Amino acid sequence: MILGEVKMALDMNVDVGALIKGLFSKKESKAGAASGPNPYAKVILAAVVVIILIASYVYFVYIPTQKDLKIKNEKISQIEMIKYEIDSLSNEIKVAQEQLVIAENEYERRSKLFHSDKELEDLYGQISLLAMQNKLMVTKIEKGVEMPVFADGSCDNSNNYEDDNFVNEEEQPQLQKVGYYEFTVDLEISGNYNFYTGFRNGLAQLKKIININSESIVVLESGDSKGGVKVTSSISTYRLPKDESEQCIANQEF
């Protein structure tokens, strides 16, 4: 009997209010006398209340809590992934900084020895100023030949040709790495020999590498410059490649 009434209470099509009212109403016996209330009414009511409370807890507390936990777990996973990416990027930044320091040190070392484009433009002015300070006259100053000095190894030029302009590998010029470029400056200077030695000493004290390739000294024996000298010389200095196109070139071009 109890099981049947519980099933009836759980039936969604049953009027719960009517059911509760029926449980607590007095039933009339066959003789017309009213009987007492159903003895199982309180138990059934308590079961219904418990079921309602459980359903309310599941609907209003448990399910929202599970959704919230799922969202939080997803955020935690995202945070862990972001932390991993941050650690990875931090390591990459650290390595890049170390490489940058090495590159800066190498650039500083080379820049002390080799000329930059701006310094090459200033070189002629420095030579003229040095000659003037030593009371010499510069009658000629001009740039001569420029030649690349190749470093060890070769460049990969496989990416320099598009598929639609395919060239046989045997026909492709082999590109070589250029360490630096050497160029010459031709000079003609006249004046006192002792002053010229001062000019040479000043040239040697310049911060950049400057070599004297050839030098011809002629003593003047006539005219206003008698007793002086005329010096014809060729000096060489060096510069680094300006861009990528100068870093790798074909050896047969020179």
Short mmCIF file of C-alpha atoms in Angstrom, two decimals:
data_model
loop_
_atom_site.label_atom_id
_atom_site.label_comp_id
_atom_site.label_asym_id
_atom_site.label_seq_id
_atom_site.Cartn_x
_atom_site.Cartn_y
_atom_site.Cartn_z
CA MET A 1 0.00 0.00 0.00
CA ILE A 2 2.80 2.43 0.92
CA LEU A 3 4.69 1.68 -2.30
CA GLY A 4 1.58 2.30 -4.36
CA GLU A 5 0.90 5.65 -2.75
CA VAL A 6 4.56 6.73 -3.14
CA LYS A 7 4.35 5.91 -6.83
CA MET A 8 1.17 7.92 -7.04
CA ALA A 9 2.89 10.86 -5.28
CA LEU A 10 5.75 10.76 -7.78
CA ASP A 11 3.40 10.65 -10.74
CA MET A 12 3.71 14.06 -12.43
CA ASN A 13 0.13 13.91 -13.63
CA VAL A 14 -1.28 13.65 -10.07
CA ASP A 15 -2.45 16.79 -8.31
CA VAL A 16 -0.02 16.96 -5.34
CA GLY A 17 -2.32 19.33 -3.41
CA ALA A 18 -5.25 17.01 -3.86
CA LEU A 19 -3.13 14.08 -2.83
CA ILE A 20 -1.96 15.76 0.39
CA LYS A 21 -5.50 16.88 1.11
CA GLY A 22 -6.70 13.31 0.57
CA LEU A 23 -4.09 11.92 2.91
CA PHE A 24 -5.15 14.11 5.80
CA SER A 25 -8.93 13.96 5.20
CA LYS A 26 -11.01 11.56 7.22
CA LYS A 27 -12.47 8.63 5.31
CA GLU A 28 -15.98 7.43 5.86
CA SER A 29 -16.53 3.78 6.55
CA LYS A 30 -19.20 1.69 4.86
CA ALA A 31 -21.47 2.30 7.82
CA GLY A 32 -21.13 6.08 7.28
CA ALA A 33 -18.88 6.68 10.25
CA ALA A 34 -15.77 8.78 9.65
CA SER A 35 -12.49 6.93 10.06
CA GLY A 36 -9.19 8.50 11.35
CA PRO A 37 -6.50 10.07 9.16
CA ASN A 38 -4.18 7.86 7.06
CA PRO A 39 -1.42 6.60 9.39
CA TYR A 40 1.19 6.76 6.60
CA ALA A 41 0.45 10.34 5.58
CA LYS A 42 3.30 11.89 7.59
CA VAL A 43 5.82 9.38 6.25
CA ILE A 44 4.75 10.01 2.66
CA LEU A 45 4.79 13.78 3.20
CA ALA A 46 8.27 13.59 4.68
CA ALA A 47 9.44 11.54 1.69
CA VAL A 48 7.96 14.10 -0.71
CA VAL A 49 9.62 16.97 1.17
CA VAL A 50 12.97 15.14 1.13
CA ILE A 51 12.65 14.49 -2.61
CA ILE A 52 11.78 18.16 -3.21
CA LEU A 53 14.76 19.29 -1.11
CA ILE A 54 17.11 16.92 -2.95
CA ALA A 55 15.80 18.06 -6.32
CA SER A 56 16.13 21.71 -5.25
CA TYR A 57 19.71 21.11 -4.05
CA VAL A 58 20.66 19.36 -7.28
CA TYR A 59 19.06 22.03 -9.47
CA PHE A 60 20.00 25.18 -7.56
CA VAL A 61 23.31 24.16 -5.90
CA TYR A 62 24.98 21.04 -7.30
CA ILE A 63 24.56 21.68 -11.04
CA PRO A 64 25.63 25.37 -10.87
CA THR A 65 28.55 24.35 -8.66
CA GLN A 66 29.68 21.73 -11.17
CA LYS A 67 29.44 24.25 -14.02
CA ASP A 68 31.42 26.75 -11.97
CA LEU A 69 34.06 24.11 -11.17
CA LYS A 70 34.31 23.19 -14.85
CA ILE A 71 34.83 26.84 -15.81
CA LYS A 72 37.43 27.26 -13.04
CA ASN A 73 39.26 24.09 -14.10
CA GLU A 74 39.37 25.35 -17.69
CA LYS A 75 40.76 28.67 -16.48
CA ILE A 76 43.34 26.84 -14.37
CA SER A 77 44.38 24.82 -17.43
CA GLN A 78 44.66 28.03 -19.44
CA ILE A 79 46.72 29.65 -16.68
CA GLU A 80 49.05 26.64 -16.59
CA MET A 81 49.44 26.81 -20.37
CA ILE A 82 50.15 30.55 -20.20
CA LYS A 83 52.73 29.95 -17.45
CA TYR A 84 54.42 27.33 -19.64
CA GLU A 85 54.47 29.72 -22.60
CA ILE A 86 55.83 32.50 -20.38
CA ASP A 87 58.61 30.22 -19.13
CA SER A 88 59.40 29.18 -22.71
CA LEU A 89 59.46 32.80 -23.90
CA SER A 90 61.59 33.80 -20.90
CA ASN A 91 64.16 31.17 -21.85
CA GLU A 92 64.11 32.33 -25.46
CA ILE A 93 64.53 35.94 -24.36
CA LYS A 94 67.44 34.95 -22.12
CA VAL A 95 69.16 33.12 -24.98
CA ALA A 96 68.46 36.05 -27.34
CA GLN A 97 69.91 38.50 -24.82
CA GLU A 98 73.06 36.40 -24.49
CA GLN A 99 73.40 36.24 -28.27
CA LEU A 100 72.81 40.00 -28.46
CA VAL A 101 75.60 40.66 -25.96
CA ILE A 102 77.96 38.43 -27.98
CA ALA A 103 76.95 40.18 -31.22
CA GLU A 104 77.38 43.63 -29.67
CA ASN A 105 80.83 42.72 -28.36
CA GLU A 106 81.82 41.36 -31.78
CA TYR A 107 80.42 44.46 -33.50
CA GLU A 108 82.29 46.74 -31.08
CA ARG A 109 85.51 44.82 -31.69
CA ARG A 110 85.09 45.03 -35.44
CA SER A 111 83.96 48.65 -35.43
CA LYS A 112 87.23 49.59 -33.73
CA LEU A 113 89.14 48.10 -36.66
CA PHE A 114 86.87 48.59 -39.67
CA HIS A 115 85.31 51.71 -41.12
CA SER A 116 81.59 52.30 -41.39
CA ASP A 117 80.07 54.10 -44.39
CA LYS A 118 80.00 57.39 -42.47
CA GLU A 119 83.59 56.97 -41.33
CA LEU A 120 84.70 56.27 -44.89
CA GLU A 121 83.22 59.59 -45.92
CA ASP A 122 85.13 61.25 -43.09
CA LEU A 123 88.42 59.49 -43.92
CA TYR A 124 89.36 61.92 -46.68
CA GLY A 125 88.69 64.82 -44.37
CA GLN A 126 90.83 63.25 -41.65
CA ILE A 127 93.74 62.75 -44.06
CA SER A 128 93.49 66.35 -45.31
CA LEU A 129 93.30 67.68 -41.75
CA LEU A 130 96.27 65.59 -40.67
CA ALA A 131 98.30 66.89 -43.62
CA MET A 132 97.33 70.49 -42.82
CA GLN A 133 98.36 70.05 -39.17
CA ASN A 134 101.79 68.89 -40.37
CA LYS A 135 102.11 71.74 -42.89
CA LEU A 136 101.87 69.47 -45.90
CA MET A 137 100.01 69.97 -49.16
CA VAL A 138 97.73 67.24 -50.48
CA THR A 139 97.75 67.42 -54.27
CA LYS A 140 95.81 64.20 -54.87
CA ILE A 141 93.45 62.06 -52.82
CA GLU A 142 91.14 59.60 -54.50
CA LYS A 143 89.63 56.22 -53.89
CA GLY A 144 91.20 53.30 -55.74
CA VAL A 145 90.09 49.71 -56.17
CA GLU A 146 87.86 47.89 -53.69
CA MET A 147 88.15 44.14 -53.27
CA PRO A 148 86.29 41.67 -51.03
CA VAL A 149 88.26 39.52 -48.62
CA PHE A 150 86.47 36.17 -48.35
CA ALA A 151 85.94 34.31 -45.10
CA ASP A 152 85.92 30.53 -44.62
CA GLY A 153 82.81 28.71 -45.77
CA SER A 154 80.20 29.36 -48.42
CA CYS A 155 76.66 30.69 -48.50
CA ASP A 156 73.52 28.68 -49.21
CA ASN A 157 72.13 30.14 -52.43
CA SER A 158 69.47 27.47 -53.02
CA ASN A 159 66.70 29.91 -52.09
CA ASN A 160 67.84 32.57 -54.53
CA TYR A 161 66.03 30.98 -57.46
CA GLU A 162 62.28 30.59 -57.93
CA ASP A 163 60.76 27.33 -59.18
CA ASP A 164 59.45 28.97 -62.34
CA ASN A 165 62.94 30.22 -63.18
CA PHE A 166 64.72 26.95 -62.45
CA VAL A 167 68.44 26.92 -63.11
CA ASN A 168 70.61 23.81 -63.01
CA GLU A 169 72.67 23.67 -59.81
CA GLU A 170 75.85 23.30 -61.88
CA GLU A 171 75.05 26.63 -63.55
CA GLN A 172 74.35 28.45 -60.29
CA PRO A 173 77.28 30.58 -59.13
CA GLN A 174 78.64 29.44 -55.77
CA LEU A 175 78.27 32.28 -53.28
CA GLN A 176 81.02 32.82 -50.75
CA LYS A 177 80.99 34.64 -47.44
CA VAL A 178 82.69 38.00 -47.38
CA GLY A 179 84.62 38.79 -44.22
CA TYR A 180 85.29 42.42 -45.11
CA TYR A 181 86.14 44.72 -48.02
CA GLU A 182 89.56 46.23 -48.64
CA PHE A 183 89.88 49.41 -50.65
CA THR A 184 92.77 51.67 -51.48
CA VAL A 185 93.24 55.43 -51.41
CA ASP A 186 95.86 57.02 -53.67
CA LEU A 187 97.67 60.05 -52.26
CA GLU A 188 100.13 62.66 -53.45
CA ILE A 189 101.62 64.88 -50.74
CA SER A 190 104.39 67.46 -50.86
CA GLY A 191 106.26 69.32 -48.14
CA ASN A 192 109.01 68.96 -45.58
CA TYR A 193 110.21 65.40 -45.01
CA ASN A 194 110.27 65.76 -41.22
CA PHE A 195 106.69 67.01 -41.33
CA TYR A 196 105.81 64.03 -43.52
CA THR A 197 107.11 61.62 -40.86
CA GLY A 198 104.82 63.39 -38.40
CA PHE A 199 101.94 62.85 -40.87
CA ARG A 200 102.75 59.12 -41.05
CA ASN A 201 102.84 58.83 -37.27
CA GLY A 202 99.47 60.55 -37.06
CA LEU A 203 98.10 58.18 -39.71
CA ALA A 204 99.26 55.19 -37.67
CA GLN A 205 97.55 56.55 -34.54
CA LEU A 206 94.13 56.64 -36.15
CA LYS A 207 91.75 54.15 -34.49
CA LYS A 208 90.99 52.24 -37.68
CA ILE A 209 93.31 49.90 -39.57
CA ILE A 210 95.27 51.75 -42.24
CA ASN A 211 98.14 50.12 -44.10
CA ILE A 212 100.62 51.74 -46.48
CA ASN A 213 100.80 49.50 -49.55
CA SER A 214 103.31 51.47 -51.56
CA GLU A 215 105.26 54.68 -51.10
CA SER A 216 107.51 56.67 -53.39
CA ILE A 217 109.48 59.66 -52.00
CA VAL A 218 111.17 62.10 -54.39
CA VAL A 219 113.38 64.95 -53.12
CA LEU A 220 112.64 68.24 -54.87
CA GLU A 221 115.78 70.01 -56.02
CA SER A 222 114.38 73.05 -57.78
CA GLY A 223 111.76 75.72 -57.43
CA ASP A 224 110.21 77.11 -54.29
CA SER A 225 109.89 73.61 -52.82
CA LYS A 226 113.59 72.86 -53.11
CA GLY A 227 114.70 70.61 -50.24
CA GLY A 228 111.23 69.30 -49.76
CA VAL A 229 109.75 65.98 -50.82
CA LYS A 230 106.95 64.75 -53.03
CA VAL A 231 105.35 61.56 -51.76
CA THR A 232 103.19 59.30 -53.87
CA SER A 233 101.59 56.55 -51.80
CA SER A 234 98.77 54.07 -51.80
CA ILE A 235 97.12 53.25 -48.50
CA SER A 236 94.52 50.58 -47.82
CA THR A 237 91.77 50.43 -45.25
CA TYR A 238 88.83 48.13 -44.58
CA ARG A 239 85.08 48.19 -44.15
CA LEU A 240 82.39 45.66 -43.20
CA PRO A 241 79.65 44.55 -45.64
CA LYS A 242 76.84 47.11 -45.70
CA ASP A 243 73.95 44.67 -46.16
CA GLU A 244 73.06 41.05 -46.96
CA SER A 245 73.76 41.53 -50.67
CA GLU A 246 77.41 42.27 -49.83
CA GLN A 247 77.76 39.44 -47.30
CA CYS A 248 77.52 36.69 -49.93
CA ILE A 249 78.84 37.17 -53.47
CA ALA A 250 80.16 35.01 -56.31
CA ASN A 251 83.94 34.71 -56.31
CA GLN A 252 84.17 34.93 -60.10
CA GLU A 253 82.84 38.48 -59.99
CA PHE A 254 86.31 39.60 -58.91
#
